[in-house]
Short mmCIF file of C-alpha atoms in Angstrom, two decimals:
data_model
loop_
_atom_site.label_atom_id
_atom_site.label_comp_id
_atom_site.label_asym_id
_atom_site.label_seq_id
_atom_site.Cartn_x
_atom_site.Cartn_y
_atom_site.Cartn_z
CA MET A 1 0.35 -20.67 53.31
CA LEU A 2 -3.29 -19.54 53.50
CA ILE A 3 -3.78 -16.55 55.97
CA VAL A 4 -7.58 -16.37 56.90
CA LEU A 5 -8.38 -12.65 59.32
CA ASP A 6 -11.40 -12.08 61.26
CA LEU A 7 -12.34 -8.11 60.66
CA ASP A 8 -14.97 -6.80 63.87
CA GLY A 9 -12.42 -6.82 66.55
CA THR A 10 -9.54 -8.32 65.08
CA ALA A 11 -8.40 -6.29 61.95
CA TRP A 12 -10.70 -3.10 63.32
CA ASP A 13 -11.74 -1.95 66.94
CA HIS A 14 -15.65 -2.22 66.16
CA LEU A 15 -17.24 -5.05 66.90
CA ASP A 16 -20.23 -5.08 64.53
CA ILE A 17 -19.34 -3.04 61.32
CA SER A 18 -22.78 -4.14 59.62
CA SER A 19 -24.53 -2.36 62.13
CA LEU A 20 -22.90 1.11 60.68
CA TYR A 21 -24.03 3.42 57.95
CA PRO A 22 -21.26 4.15 54.86
CA PRO A 23 -20.39 5.73 52.99
CA PHE A 24 -17.47 5.74 54.98
CA ARG A 25 -14.58 8.54 54.86
CA ARG A 26 -11.26 8.25 55.81
CA VAL A 27 -10.65 10.95 58.64
CA SER A 28 -7.03 9.40 59.48
CA PRO A 29 -4.41 6.52 58.31
CA LEU A 30 -5.90 4.39 60.97
CA LYS A 31 -9.50 5.68 61.36
CA ILE A 32 -12.82 6.29 59.19
CA GLN A 33 -16.61 7.28 60.38
CA ASP A 34 -19.50 6.44 58.55
CA SER A 35 -22.28 8.57 57.62
CA ARG A 36 -23.78 9.07 61.14
CA GLY A 37 -20.02 10.26 62.74
CA VAL A 38 -18.94 6.88 64.11
CA GLU A 39 -15.89 6.47 64.16
CA VAL A 40 -13.56 2.74 63.29
CA ALA A 41 -10.59 2.78 64.33
CA LEU A 42 -7.87 0.07 62.39
CA ARG A 43 -5.89 -2.12 64.39
CA PRO A 44 -2.08 -0.62 64.11
CA HIS A 45 0.05 -1.98 62.27
CA LEU A 46 -2.46 -4.35 60.15
CA PRO A 47 -1.20 -2.40 56.87
CA ASP A 48 2.43 -3.51 57.59
CA PHE A 49 1.17 -7.27 58.65
CA LEU A 50 -0.89 -7.23 55.12
CA LYS A 51 2.01 -6.02 52.60
CA TRP A 52 4.32 -8.77 54.63
CA ALA A 53 2.20 -11.26 54.06
CA VAL A 54 1.56 -10.70 50.50
CA GLU A 55 5.39 -10.23 50.34
CA ASP A 56 6.64 -13.01 52.00
CA GLY A 57 4.00 -15.21 49.26
CA HIS A 58 1.03 -16.25 51.58
CA VAL A 59 -2.50 -15.91 50.46
CA LEU A 60 -4.97 -13.68 52.34
CA ALA A 61 -8.46 -14.08 52.91
CA THR A 62 -11.06 -12.29 55.56
CA LEU A 63 -13.23 -14.64 57.42
CA SER A 64 -15.55 -12.66 58.57
CA TRP A 65 -19.65 -12.84 59.55
CA ASN A 66 -21.16 -9.31 58.30
CA ASP A 67 -22.93 -7.68 55.77
CA PHE A 68 -20.51 -8.14 52.43
CA ASP A 69 -21.52 -4.64 51.17
CA VAL A 70 -20.90 -2.68 54.93
CA ALA A 71 -17.46 -4.97 54.99
CA TYR A 72 -15.93 -3.97 51.89
CA GLN A 73 -16.91 -0.42 52.40
CA ALA A 74 -14.44 -0.88 55.37
CA LEU A 75 -12.00 -2.33 53.29
CA ARG A 76 -11.96 -0.15 50.70
CA ALA A 77 -11.94 3.18 53.27
CA PHE A 78 -9.02 1.86 54.86
CA GLU A 79 -6.96 1.20 51.48
CA ILE A 80 -6.54 -2.19 52.58
CA ASP A 81 -8.31 -4.34 50.26
CA LYS A 82 -5.82 -4.87 47.92
CA TYR A 83 -4.07 -6.95 50.18
CA PHE A 84 -6.65 -10.02 50.11
CA HIS A 85 -6.83 -12.54 47.46
CA TYR A 86 -10.02 -13.80 48.55
CA LEU A 87 -13.30 -12.03 50.77
CA ALA A 88 -15.04 -14.51 52.74
CA ILE A 89 -17.99 -12.48 54.43
CA GLU A 90 -21.01 -13.75 54.79
CA PRO A 91 -24.47 -12.93 57.01
CA HIS A 92 -24.26 -15.63 59.54
CA PRO A 93 -22.00 -17.21 61.81
CA ARG A 94 -20.71 -20.42 60.78
CA LYS A 95 -16.93 -19.82 59.94
CA ASP A 96 -16.10 -23.30 59.18
CA LYS A 97 -18.25 -23.43 55.96
CA MET A 98 -17.06 -20.09 54.84
CA LEU A 99 -13.98 -21.41 55.17
CA TYR A 100 -14.76 -24.70 53.39
CA LYS A 101 -16.10 -22.60 50.46
CA LEU A 102 -13.01 -20.46 50.51
CA LEU A 103 -10.76 -23.88 50.16
CA ARG A 104 -12.90 -24.99 47.52
CA GLN A 105 -12.40 -22.18 45.99
CA ILE A 106 -8.46 -21.67 46.10
CA LYS A 107 -8.29 -25.02 45.02
CA ALA A 108 -10.63 -24.27 41.88
CA GLU A 109 -8.96 -20.70 41.10
CA ARG A 110 -4.82 -21.54 41.70
CA GLY A 111 -4.84 -25.25 42.07
CA LEU A 112 -3.35 -25.52 45.41
CA ASP A 113 -4.94 -27.98 47.79
CA ILE A 114 -4.20 -26.20 51.17
CA GLU A 115 -4.19 -28.68 53.94
CA PRO A 116 -5.87 -27.49 57.60
CA ARG A 117 -2.16 -27.31 59.05
CA ASP A 118 -1.15 -24.88 56.51
CA VAL A 119 -4.07 -22.35 57.45
CA VAL A 120 -3.49 -19.67 59.74
CA TYR A 121 -6.69 -18.29 61.35
CA ILE A 122 -6.36 -15.00 63.34
CA ASP A 123 -9.70 -13.65 65.38
CA ASP A 124 -10.19 -12.09 68.61
CA ARG A 125 -12.63 -14.77 69.45
CA ASP A 126 -12.32 -18.33 69.76
CA ILE A 127 -16.42 -19.16 69.62
CA HIS A 128 -15.83 -20.34 65.83
CA ILE A 129 -12.61 -22.93 66.28
CA ARG A 130 -14.15 -25.72 67.63
CA GLU A 131 -16.40 -25.85 64.51
CA ILE A 132 -13.72 -25.40 62.13
CA TRP A 133 -11.58 -27.97 63.75
CA GLU A 134 -14.42 -30.90 64.12
CA ASN A 135 -15.13 -30.14 60.30
CA ILE A 136 -12.04 -28.62 58.52
CA GLY A 137 -9.42 -30.02 60.72
CA PRO A 138 -6.47 -28.56 63.13
CA VAL A 139 -6.18 -25.21 61.55
CA ARG A 140 -3.42 -22.76 63.65
CA PHE A 141 -5.47 -20.76 65.62
CA ILE A 142 -3.80 -17.17 66.60
CA HIS A 143 -6.21 -15.96 69.78
CA PHE A 144 -6.08 -11.59 68.64
CA GLY A 145 -5.82 -10.00 72.16
CA ARG A 146 -4.87 -12.97 74.07
CA ASP A 147 -2.08 -14.62 71.85
CA VAL A 148 -0.82 -11.64 70.26
CA LYS A 149 -1.51 -7.31 70.94
CA CYS A 150 -0.44 -6.29 67.99
CA PHE A 151 -0.13 -7.34 64.03
CA LEU A 152 3.69 -6.83 64.40
CA GLU A 153 3.66 -9.78 66.51
CA VAL A 154 1.22 -12.15 64.12
CA ILE A 155 5.02 -11.81 61.90
CA GLN A 156 6.95 -12.82 64.67
CA LEU A 157 5.28 -15.85 65.32
CA LEU A 158 4.87 -16.43 61.60
CA ASN A 159 7.89 -15.79 60.81
CA PRO A 160 10.25 -16.25 63.69
CA SER A 161 14.09 -14.88 63.25
CA PRO A 162 16.45 -17.70 63.71
CA ARG A 163 18.44 -18.05 67.36
CA SER A 164 21.67 -17.11 67.85
#
């Protein structure tokens, strides 16, 4: 399965990481600060989720409308960049186009032809899902903050335990 994760408002609490001023420095396990003192908090349990996803054999990618360099520096400062196989971070809102390019890249590099039903897209907003469904197909959408409140719930959704 391919899991694509939005960054702003989903991976961390800041809604526009591109507006910040690197370099970032780590101020606590779940917080970084930019050069002007603005703090950004990582969502609790995100590192646990990312570790679970990689260990469970999923392909992980970002899907983010941001300045690549700023977002990448934040990922590195949080020390979570190592979990992502692919970084789809582009300075435009067309996540359907980013996802299309990502699927082609995965096919070229890994030989995996991932069907839309095998894509899980996690975002705190649903503004991109219509274009994704129209241009890519029926990916599974998890609305962060609405369908789930934390990343431990995402693990439960994607890996439900058998009922006794």
